mmCIF file of N, CA and C in Angstrom:
data_model
loop_
_atom_site.group_PDB
_atom_site.id
_atom_site.type_symbol
_atom_site.label_atom_id
_atom_site.label_comp_id
_atom_site.label_asym_id
_atom_site.label_seq_id
_atom_site.Cartn_x
_atom_site.Cartn_y
_atom_site.Cartn_z
ATOM 1 N N UNK Z 1 80.399 104.548 86.887
ATOM 2 C CA UNK Z 1 81.760 104.185 86.599
ATOM 3 C C UNK Z 1 82.442 103.512 87.793
ATOM 4 N N UNK Z 2 82.208 104.011 89.000
ATOM 5 C CA UNK Z 2 82.881 103.429 90.172
ATOM 6 C C UNK Z 2 82.416 102.012 90.438
ATOM 7 N N UNK Z 3 81.123 101.751 90.223
ATOM 8 C CA UNK Z 3 80.647 100.377 90.374
ATOM 9 C C UNK Z 3 81.295 99.461 89.341
ATOM 10 N N UNK Z 4 81.492 99.967 88.125
ATOM 11 C CA UNK Z 4 82.159 99.179 87.087
ATOM 12 C C UNK Z 4 83.600 98.873 87.493
ATOM 13 N N UNK Z 5 84.283 99.858 88.044
ATOM 14 C CA UNK Z 5 85.657 99.669 88.496
ATOM 15 C C UNK Z 5 85.700 98.601 89.595
ATOM 16 N N UNK Z 6 84.819 98.720 90.571
ATOM 17 C CA UNK Z 6 84.766 97.742 91.666
ATOM 18 C C UNK Z 6 84.383 96.363 91.137
ATOM 19 N N UNK Z 7 83.458 96.319 90.203
ATOM 20 C CA UNK Z 7 83.044 95.048 89.609
ATOM 21 C C UNK Z 7 84.228 94.367 88.915
ATOM 22 N N UNK Z 8 85.043 95.159 88.194
ATOM 23 C CA UNK Z 8 86.218 94.570 87.561
ATOM 24 C C UNK Z 8 87.157 93.980 88.609
ATOM 25 N N UNK Z 9 87.385 94.693 89.692
ATOM 26 C CA UNK Z 9 88.256 94.176 90.746
ATOM 27 C C UNK Z 9 87.730 92.832 91.233
ATOM 28 N N UNK Z 10 86.421 92.725 91.378
ATOM 29 C CA UNK Z 10 85.842 91.446 91.812
ATOM 30 C C UNK Z 10 86.072 90.346 90.779
ATOM 31 N N UNK Z 11 86.150 90.694 89.493
ATOM 32 C CA UNK Z 11 86.433 89.661 88.482
ATOM 33 C C UNK Z 11 87.840 89.104 88.646
ATOM 34 N N UNK Z 12 88.712 89.863 89.288
ATOM 35 C CA UNK Z 12 90.082 89.419 89.525
ATOM 36 C C UNK Z 12 90.227 88.675 90.853
ATOM 37 N N UNK Z 13 89.162 88.646 91.636
ATOM 38 C CA UNK Z 13 89.179 88.020 92.966
ATOM 39 C C UNK Z 13 88.962 86.521 92.828
ATOM 40 N N UNK Z 14 90.038 85.801 92.553
ATOM 41 C CA UNK Z 14 89.930 84.363 92.301
ATOM 42 C C UNK Z 14 90.259 83.512 93.526
ATOM 43 N N UNK Z 15 90.888 84.093 94.523
ATOM 44 C CA UNK Z 15 91.214 83.356 95.744
ATOM 45 C C UNK Z 15 90.017 83.406 96.692
ATOM 46 N N UNK Z 16 89.936 82.441 97.599
ATOM 47 C CA UNK Z 16 88.843 82.420 98.558
ATOM 48 C C UNK Z 16 89.431 82.297 99.957
ATOM 49 N N UNK Z 17 89.535 83.351 100.723
ATOM 50 C CA UNK Z 17 89.152 84.722 100.401
ATOM 51 C C UNK Z 17 90.245 85.427 99.589
ATOM 52 N N UNK Z 18 89.877 86.537 98.975
ATOM 53 C CA UNK Z 18 90.818 87.383 98.245
ATOM 54 C C UNK Z 18 91.198 88.542 99.147
ATOM 55 N N UNK Z 19 92.506 88.765 99.284
ATOM 56 C CA UNK Z 19 93.018 89.867 100.115
ATOM 57 C C UNK Z 19 93.302 91.059 99.212
ATOM 58 N N UNK Z 20 92.663 92.188 99.530
ATOM 59 C CA UNK Z 20 92.770 93.400 98.723
ATOM 60 C C UNK Z 20 93.235 94.554 99.605
ATOM 61 N N UNK Z 21 94.118 95.408 99.034
ATOM 62 C CA UNK Z 21 94.581 96.606 99.729
ATOM 63 C C UNK Z 21 94.345 97.812 98.828
ATOM 64 N N UNK Z 22 93.723 98.854 99.367
ATOM 65 C CA UNK Z 22 93.608 100.120 98.657
ATOM 66 C C UNK Z 22 94.656 101.067 99.220
ATOM 67 N N UNK Z 23 95.469 101.651 98.328
ATOM 68 C CA UNK Z 23 96.534 102.569 98.702
ATOM 69 C C UNK Z 23 96.052 104.004 98.525
ATOM 70 N N UNK Z 24 96.390 104.865 99.485
ATOM 71 C CA UNK Z 24 96.093 106.299 99.409
ATOM 72 C C UNK Z 24 94.600 106.549 99.206
ATOM 73 N N UNK Z 25 93.819 106.023 100.113
ATOM 74 C CA UNK Z 25 92.356 106.070 99.980
ATOM 75 C C UNK Z 25 91.797 107.490 100.044
ATOM 76 N N UNK Z 26 92.439 108.375 100.780
ATOM 77 C CA UNK Z 26 91.901 109.730 100.889
ATOM 78 C C UNK Z 26 90.523 109.725 101.529
ATOM 79 N N UNK Z 27 89.634 110.551 101.008
ATOM 80 C CA UNK Z 27 88.279 110.656 101.584
ATOM 81 C C UNK Z 27 87.241 109.866 100.809
ATOM 82 N N UNK Z 28 87.562 109.434 99.596
ATOM 83 C CA UNK Z 28 86.606 108.676 98.783
ATOM 84 C C UNK Z 28 86.802 107.193 99.035
ATOM 85 N N UNK Z 29 85.783 106.549 99.597
ATOM 86 C CA UNK Z 29 85.911 105.114 99.836
ATOM 87 C C UNK Z 29 84.745 104.323 99.246
ATOM 88 N N UNK Z 30 84.166 104.837 98.185
ATOM 89 C CA UNK Z 30 83.033 104.160 97.549
ATOM 90 C C UNK Z 30 83.375 102.783 97.010
ATOM 91 N N UNK Z 31 84.537 102.646 96.387
ATOM 92 C CA UNK Z 31 84.963 101.346 95.856
ATOM 93 C C UNK Z 31 85.231 100.390 97.015
ATOM 94 N N UNK Z 32 85.894 100.884 98.037
ATOM 95 C CA UNK Z 32 86.149 100.082 99.233
ATOM 96 C C UNK Z 32 84.830 99.554 99.814
ATOM 97 N N UNK Z 33 83.834 100.425 99.963
ATOM 98 C CA UNK Z 33 82.538 100.015 100.523
ATOM 99 C C UNK Z 33 81.863 98.962 99.651
ATOM 100 N N UNK Z 34 81.943 99.128 98.334
ATOM 101 C CA UNK Z 34 81.367 98.161 97.386
ATOM 102 C C UNK Z 34 82.034 96.800 97.574
ATOM 103 N N UNK Z 35 83.365 96.779 97.619
ATOM 104 C CA UNK Z 35 84.096 95.520 97.738
ATOM 105 C C UNK Z 35 83.893 94.871 99.098
ATOM 106 N N UNK Z 36 83.810 95.680 100.126
ATOM 107 C CA UNK Z 36 83.672 95.196 101.499
ATOM 108 C C UNK Z 36 82.385 94.382 101.699
ATOM 109 N N UNK Z 37 81.381 94.662 100.904
ATOM 110 C CA UNK Z 37 80.101 93.943 101.033
ATOM 111 C C UNK Z 37 80.198 92.486 100.590
ATOM 112 N N UNK Z 38 81.236 92.135 99.849
ATOM 113 C CA UNK Z 38 81.400 90.776 99.348
ATOM 114 C C UNK Z 38 82.047 89.917 100.422
ATOM 115 N N UNK Z 39 81.425 88.804 100.777
ATOM 116 C CA UNK Z 39 81.930 87.971 101.870
ATOM 117 C C UNK Z 39 83.237 87.257 101.531
ATOM 118 N N UNK Z 40 83.608 87.189 100.253
ATOM 119 C CA UNK Z 40 84.834 86.529 99.827
ATOM 120 C C UNK Z 40 86.045 87.472 99.894
ATOM 121 N N UNK Z 41 85.838 88.712 100.310
ATOM 122 C CA UNK Z 41 86.879 89.738 100.260
ATOM 123 C C UNK Z 41 87.356 90.107 101.655
ATOM 124 N N UNK Z 42 88.683 90.108 101.828
ATOM 125 C CA UNK Z 42 89.329 90.700 103.003
ATOM 126 C C UNK Z 42 89.996 91.958 102.485
ATOM 127 N N UNK Z 43 89.578 93.118 102.965
ATOM 128 C CA UNK Z 43 90.079 94.365 102.405
ATOM 129 C C UNK Z 43 90.529 95.320 103.491
ATOM 130 N N UNK Z 44 91.645 96.002 103.208
ATOM 131 C CA UNK Z 44 92.104 97.076 104.081
ATOM 132 C C UNK Z 44 92.382 98.297 103.216
ATOM 133 N N UNK Z 45 92.376 99.454 103.842
ATOM 134 C CA UNK Z 45 92.724 100.679 103.124
ATOM 135 C C UNK Z 45 93.812 101.396 103.895
ATOM 136 N N UNK Z 46 94.736 102.016 103.136
ATOM 137 C CA UNK Z 46 95.869 102.705 103.738
ATOM 138 C C UNK Z 46 95.944 104.141 103.234
ATOM 139 N N UNK Z 47 96.536 104.999 104.043
ATOM 140 C CA UNK Z 47 96.769 106.389 103.662
ATOM 141 C C UNK Z 47 97.775 106.969 104.649
ATOM 142 N N UNK Z 48 98.516 107.953 104.205
ATOM 143 C CA UNK Z 48 99.482 108.600 105.091
ATOM 144 C C UNK Z 48 98.777 109.448 106.155
ATOM 145 N N UNK Z 49 97.579 109.941 105.815
ATOM 146 C CA UNK Z 49 96.774 110.721 106.768
ATOM 147 C C UNK Z 49 95.389 110.079 106.884
ATOM 148 N N UNK Z 50 95.260 109.060 107.733
ATOM 149 C CA UNK Z 50 93.958 108.385 107.861
ATOM 150 C C UNK Z 50 92.854 109.356 108.257
ATOM 151 N N UNK Z 51 91.707 109.224 107.597
ATOM 152 C CA UNK Z 51 90.583 110.109 107.920
ATOM 153 C C UNK Z 51 89.491 109.407 108.718
ATOM 154 N N UNK Z 52 89.663 108.101 108.971
ATOM 155 C CA UNK Z 52 88.733 107.394 109.855
ATOM 156 C C UNK Z 52 89.457 106.186 110.459
ATOM 157 N N UNK Z 53 88.765 105.508 111.367
ATOM 158 C CA UNK Z 53 89.386 104.405 112.098
ATOM 159 C C UNK Z 53 89.637 103.170 111.249
ATOM 160 N N UNK Z 54 89.007 103.073 110.078
ATOM 161 C CA UNK Z 54 89.205 101.914 109.200
ATOM 162 C C UNK Z 54 90.487 102.020 108.378
ATOM 163 N N UNK Z 55 91.086 103.202 108.309
ATOM 164 C CA UNK Z 55 92.275 103.430 107.479
ATOM 165 C C UNK Z 55 93.530 103.159 108.297
ATOM 166 N N UNK Z 56 94.434 102.360 107.734
ATOM 167 C CA UNK Z 56 95.708 102.072 108.379
ATOM 168 C C UNK Z 56 96.729 103.086 107.880
ATOM 169 N N UNK Z 57 97.421 103.714 108.808
ATOM 170 C CA UNK Z 57 98.429 104.714 108.432
ATOM 171 C C UNK Z 57 99.623 104.018 107.800
ATOM 172 N N UNK Z 58 99.973 104.465 106.587
ATOM 173 C CA UNK Z 58 101.150 103.956 105.900
ATOM 174 C C UNK Z 58 101.620 104.989 104.896
ATOM 175 N N UNK Z 59 102.924 105.122 104.790
ATOM 176 C CA UNK Z 59 103.555 106.039 103.854
ATOM 177 C C UNK Z 59 104.059 105.222 102.672
ATOM 178 N N UNK Z 60 103.427 105.348 101.528
ATOM 179 C CA UNK Z 60 103.771 104.536 100.360
ATOM 180 C C UNK Z 60 105.193 104.816 99.877
ATOM 181 N N UNK Z 61 105.775 105.957 100.250
ATOM 182 C CA UNK Z 61 107.169 106.232 99.868
ATOM 183 C C UNK Z 61 108.149 105.401 100.691
ATOM 184 N N UNK Z 62 107.682 104.888 101.817
ATOM 185 C CA UNK Z 62 108.459 103.994 102.669
ATOM 186 C C UNK Z 62 107.468 103.010 103.296
ATOM 187 N N UNK Z 63 106.918 102.108 102.473
ATOM 188 C CA UNK Z 63 105.784 101.293 102.930
ATOM 189 C C UNK Z 63 106.155 100.227 103.953
ATOM 190 N N UNK Z 64 105.193 99.926 104.795
ATOM 191 C CA UNK Z 64 105.286 98.792 105.703
ATOM 192 C C UNK Z 64 104.905 97.567 104.875
ATOM 193 N N UNK Z 65 105.893 96.833 104.413
ATOM 194 C CA UNK Z 65 105.649 95.718 103.488
ATOM 195 C C UNK Z 65 104.752 94.637 104.074
ATOM 196 N N UNK Z 66 104.699 94.531 105.391
ATOM 197 C CA UNK Z 66 103.826 93.536 106.023
ATOM 198 C C UNK Z 66 102.359 93.770 105.670
ATOM 199 N N UNK Z 67 101.978 95.026 105.458
ATOM 200 C CA UNK Z 67 100.588 95.325 105.090
ATOM 201 C C UNK Z 67 100.223 94.762 103.724
ATOM 202 N N UNK Z 68 101.199 94.630 102.854
ATOM 203 C CA UNK Z 68 100.943 94.278 101.462
ATOM 204 C C UNK Z 68 101.282 92.839 101.115
ATOM 205 N N UNK Z 69 102.050 92.155 101.986
ATOM 206 C CA UNK Z 69 102.387 90.780 101.654
ATOM 207 C C UNK Z 69 101.123 89.930 101.690
ATOM 208 N N UNK Z 70 101.071 88.984 100.809
ATOM 209 C CA UNK Z 70 99.920 88.095 100.633
ATOM 210 C C UNK Z 70 98.696 88.804 100.059
ATOM 211 N N UNK Z 71 98.862 90.034 99.587
ATOM 212 C CA UNK Z 71 97.747 90.732 98.935
ATOM 213 C C UNK Z 71 97.590 90.173 97.527
ATOM 214 N N UNK Z 72 96.389 89.839 97.172
ATOM 215 C CA UNK Z 72 96.103 89.346 95.822
ATOM 216 C C UNK Z 72 95.920 90.509 94.854
ATOM 217 N N UNK Z 73 95.313 91.595 95.350
ATOM 218 C CA UNK Z 73 95.033 92.771 94.522
ATOM 219 C C UNK Z 73 95.364 94.010 95.340
ATOM 220 N N UNK Z 74 96.077 94.940 94.710
ATOM 221 C CA UNK Z 74 96.349 96.240 95.323
ATOM 222 C C UNK Z 74 95.924 97.287 94.313
ATOM 223 N N UNK Z 75 95.136 98.254 94.762
ATOM 224 C CA UNK Z 75 94.681 99.287 93.832
ATOM 225 C C UNK Z 75 94.776 100.659 94.468
ATOM 226 N N UNK Z 76 94.801 101.656 93.593
ATOM 227 C CA UNK Z 76 94.823 103.037 94.045
ATOM 228 C C UNK Z 76 94.000 103.877 93.079
ATOM 229 N N UNK Z 77 93.188 104.752 93.639
ATOM 230 C CA UNK Z 77 92.323 105.621 92.849
ATOM 231 C C UNK Z 77 92.887 107.031 92.877
ATOM 232 N N UNK Z 78 93.185 107.541 91.699
ATOM 233 C CA UNK Z 78 93.711 108.897 91.510
ATOM 234 C C UNK Z 78 94.935 109.202 92.389
ATOM 235 N N UNK Z 79 95.927 108.293 92.389
ATOM 236 C CA UNK Z 79 97.124 108.610 93.178
ATOM 237 C C UNK Z 79 97.876 109.763 92.522
ATOM 238 N N UNK Z 80 98.407 110.697 93.312
ATOM 239 C CA UNK Z 80 99.201 111.781 92.735
ATOM 240 C C UNK Z 80 100.376 111.208 91.936
ATOM 241 N N UNK Z 81 100.766 111.890 90.889
ATOM 242 C CA UNK Z 81 101.828 111.378 90.012
ATOM 243 C C UNK Z 81 103.132 111.142 90.765
ATOM 244 N N UNK Z 82 103.401 111.919 91.798
ATOM 245 C CA UNK Z 82 104.641 111.717 92.551
ATOM 246 C C UNK Z 82 104.619 110.428 93.380
ATOM 247 N N UNK Z 83 103.431 109.873 93.639
ATOM 248 C CA UNK Z 83 103.341 108.603 94.363
ATOM 249 C C UNK Z 83 103.363 107.397 93.440
ATOM 250 N N UNK Z 84 103.055 107.592 92.175
ATOM 251 C CA UNK Z 84 102.949 106.468 91.242
ATOM 252 C C UNK Z 84 104.236 105.647 91.115
ATOM 253 N N UNK Z 85 105.437 106.265 91.065
ATOM 254 C CA UNK Z 85 106.654 105.436 91.035
ATOM 255 C C UNK Z 85 106.830 104.576 92.286
ATOM 256 N N UNK Z 86 106.354 105.056 93.418
ATOM 257 C CA UNK Z 86 106.431 104.275 94.657
ATOM 258 C C UNK Z 86 105.476 103.085 94.596
ATOM 259 N N UNK Z 87 104.312 103.292 93.993
ATOM 260 C CA UNK Z 87 103.365 102.189 93.801
ATOM 261 C C UNK Z 87 103.977 101.156 92.856
ATOM 262 N N UNK Z 88 104.644 101.633 91.813
ATOM 263 C CA UNK Z 88 105.317 100.727 90.870
ATOM 264 C C UNK Z 88 106.391 99.903 91.583
ATOM 265 N N UNK Z 89 107.200 100.547 92.432
ATOM 266 C CA UNK Z 89 108.239 99.822 93.179
ATOM 267 C C UNK Z 89 107.614 98.766 94.083
ATOM 268 N N UNK Z 90 106.518 99.130 94.730
ATOM 269 C CA UNK Z 90 105.824 98.166 95.590
ATOM 270 C C UNK Z 90 105.330 96.983 94.766
ATOM 271 N N UNK Z 91 104.867 97.253 93.545
ATOM 272 C CA UNK Z 91 104.358 96.173 92.691
ATOM 273 C C UNK Z 91 105.447 95.156 92.367
ATOM 274 N N UNK Z 92 106.698 95.593 92.323
ATOM 275 C CA UNK Z 92 107.799 94.668 92.062
ATOM 276 C C UNK Z 92 108.101 93.795 93.286
ATOM 277 N N UNK Z 93 107.775 94.292 94.469
ATOM 278 C CA UNK Z 93 108.081 93.566 95.703
ATOM 279 C C UNK Z 93 106.966 92.612 96.122
ATOM 280 N N UNK Z 94 105.759 92.878 95.658
ATOM 281 C CA UNK Z 94 104.601 92.097 96.078
ATOM 282 C C UNK Z 94 104.042 91.363 94.860
ATOM 283 N N UNK Z 95 103.806 90.095 95.003
ATOM 284 C CA UNK Z 95 103.262 89.309 93.901
ATOM 285 C C UNK Z 95 101.742 89.380 93.933
ATOM 286 N N UNK Z 96 101.198 90.310 93.194
ATOM 287 C CA UNK Z 96 99.753 90.471 93.139
ATOM 288 C C UNK Z 96 99.390 91.331 91.952
ATOM 289 N N UNK Z 97 98.122 91.518 91.740
ATOM 290 C CA UNK Z 97 97.633 92.374 90.674
ATOM 291 C C UNK Z 97 97.576 93.807 91.178
ATOM 292 N N UNK Z 98 98.136 94.743 90.396
ATOM 293 C CA UNK Z 98 98.110 96.153 90.740
ATOM 294 C C UNK Z 98 97.229 96.891 89.755
ATOM 295 N N UNK Z 99 96.326 97.716 90.277
ATOM 296 C CA UNK Z 99 95.407 98.483 89.441
ATOM 297 C C UNK Z 99 95.491 99.940 89.868
ATOM 298 N N UNK Z 100 95.700 100.817 88.895
ATOM 299 C CA UNK Z 100 95.771 102.255 89.165
ATOM 300 C C UNK Z 100 94.720 102.955 88.325
ATOM 301 N N UNK Z 101 93.880 103.728 88.977
ATOM 302 C CA UNK Z 101 92.853 104.521 88.310
ATOM 303 C C UNK Z 101 93.253 105.986 88.424
ATOM 304 N N UNK Z 102 93.932 106.526 87.377
ATOM 305 C CA UNK Z 102 94.336 107.933 87.443
ATOM 306 C C UNK Z 102 93.160 108.856 87.138
ATOM 307 N N UNK Z 103 93.408 110.159 87.281
ATOM 308 C CA UNK Z 103 92.418 111.127 86.807
ATOM 309 C C UNK Z 103 92.198 110.877 85.325
ATOM 310 N N UNK Z 104 91.053 111.228 84.837
ATOM 311 C CA UNK Z 104 90.670 110.906 83.455
ATOM 312 C C UNK Z 104 91.690 111.340 82.410
ATOM 313 N N UNK Z 105 92.289 112.495 82.553
ATOM 314 C CA UNK Z 105 93.188 113.003 81.521
ATOM 315 C C UNK Z 105 94.661 112.932 81.922
ATOM 316 N N UNK Z 106 94.986 112.170 82.945
ATOM 317 C CA UNK Z 106 96.345 112.137 83.470
ATOM 318 C C UNK Z 106 97.126 110.949 82.909
ATOM 319 N N UNK Z 107 98.370 111.199 82.517
ATOM 320 C CA UNK Z 107 99.278 110.132 82.127
ATOM 321 C C UNK Z 107 99.890 109.533 83.380
ATOM 322 N N UNK Z 108 100.305 108.284 83.266
ATOM 323 C CA UNK Z 108 100.956 107.634 84.391
ATOM 324 C C UNK Z 108 102.419 108.044 84.481
ATOM 325 N N UNK Z 109 102.915 108.121 85.693
ATOM 326 C CA UNK Z 109 104.312 108.418 85.963
ATOM 327 C C UNK Z 109 105.001 107.115 86.367
ATOM 328 N N UNK Z 110 104.927 106.141 85.448
ATOM 329 C CA UNK Z 110 105.446 104.797 85.703
ATOM 330 C C UNK Z 110 106.298 104.381 84.516
ATOM 331 N N UNK Z 111 107.420 103.714 84.793
ATOM 332 C CA UNK Z 111 108.323 103.315 83.712
ATOM 333 C C UNK Z 111 108.117 101.881 83.231
ATOM 334 N N UNK Z 112 107.335 101.098 83.940
ATOM 335 C CA UNK Z 112 107.155 99.690 83.599
ATOM 336 C C UNK Z 112 106.510 99.517 82.231
ATOM 337 N N UNK Z 113 107.031 98.556 81.498
ATOM 338 C CA UNK Z 113 106.461 98.225 80.192
ATOM 339 C C UNK Z 113 105.322 97.217 80.325
ATOM 340 N N UNK Z 114 105.079 96.753 81.527
ATOM 341 C CA UNK Z 114 104.017 95.778 81.766
ATOM 342 C C UNK Z 114 102.656 96.429 81.987
ATOM 343 N N UNK Z 115 102.621 97.743 82.113
ATOM 344 C CA UNK Z 115 101.377 98.459 82.365
ATOM 345 C C UNK Z 115 100.494 98.385 81.121
ATOM 346 N N UNK Z 116 99.230 98.046 81.347
ATOM 347 C CA UNK Z 116 98.282 97.969 80.239
ATOM 348 C C UNK Z 116 97.040 98.776 80.573
ATOM 349 N N UNK Z 117 96.575 99.527 79.590
ATOM 350 C CA UNK Z 117 95.322 100.251 79.749
ATOM 351 C C UNK Z 117 94.187 99.254 79.617
ATOM 352 N N UNK Z 118 93.243 99.322 80.532
ATOM 353 C CA UNK Z 118 92.100 98.413 80.522
ATOM 354 C C UNK Z 118 90.821 99.245 80.545
ATOM 355 N N UNK Z 119 89.897 98.897 79.688
ATOM 356 C CA UNK Z 119 88.559 99.488 79.704
ATOM 357 C C UNK Z 119 87.588 98.391 80.091
ATOM 358 N N UNK Z 120 86.794 98.661 81.105
ATOM 359 C CA UNK Z 120 85.784 97.707 81.551
ATOM 360 C C UNK Z 120 84.489 98.475 81.742
ATOM 361 N N UNK Z 121 83.542 98.206 80.870
ATOM 362 C CA UNK Z 121 82.282 98.942 80.855
ATOM 363 C C UNK Z 121 82.586 100.437 80.785
ATOM 364 N N UNK Z 122 82.214 101.230 81.803
ATOM 365 C CA UNK Z 122 82.465 102.670 81.768
ATOM 366 C C UNK Z 122 83.732 103.084 82.525
ATOM 367 N N UNK Z 123 84.507 102.131 82.975
ATOM 368 C CA UNK Z 123 85.716 102.427 83.754
ATOM 369 C C UNK Z 123 86.973 102.201 82.911
ATOM 370 N N UNK Z 124 87.916 103.123 83.025
ATOM 371 C CA UNK Z 124 89.232 102.988 82.392
ATOM 372 C C UNK Z 124 90.291 103.089 83.482
ATOM 373 N N UNK Z 125 91.294 102.238 83.403
ATOM 374 C CA UNK Z 125 92.333 102.195 84.421
ATOM 375 C C UNK Z 125 93.522 101.434 83.871
ATOM 376 N N UNK Z 126 94.589 101.399 84.646
ATOM 377 C CA UNK Z 126 95.799 100.694 84.254
ATOM 378 C C UNK Z 126 95.994 99.512 85.177
ATOM 379 N N UNK Z 127 96.492 98.434 84.588
ATOM 380 C CA UNK Z 127 96.730 97.231 85.362
ATOM 381 C C UNK Z 127 98.191 96.818 85.150
ATOM 382 N N UNK Z 128 98.832 96.451 86.243
ATOM 383 C CA UNK Z 128 100.238 96.010 86.210
ATOM 384 C C UNK Z 128 100.290 94.527 86.439
#
């Protein structure tokens, strides 16, 4: 499923290079590693509590907008529901594709009517 999710993100990578940001990466960086292998991708990952040197410290409740400007794709895997409205607000400020992969049985805590459920192979997620 994670490879399918990463593969879908690559289908959205139409710029050369494509700038991608992962929000609230936590300890799972499998999708990041998959995307990083592609030479057409410039990718960074952010989290409020970085767990390695590749993670840039950022608080999505008060984001450093410079990290996200010019991002073509911004995604988050299993963001806590209390962070989802902050991701939605960021999506209004940044012109790019937003993808949220919640827990399998979790509803989104987002008010936007532009959110669409997307199924790609074995991956299900929401796209803004």
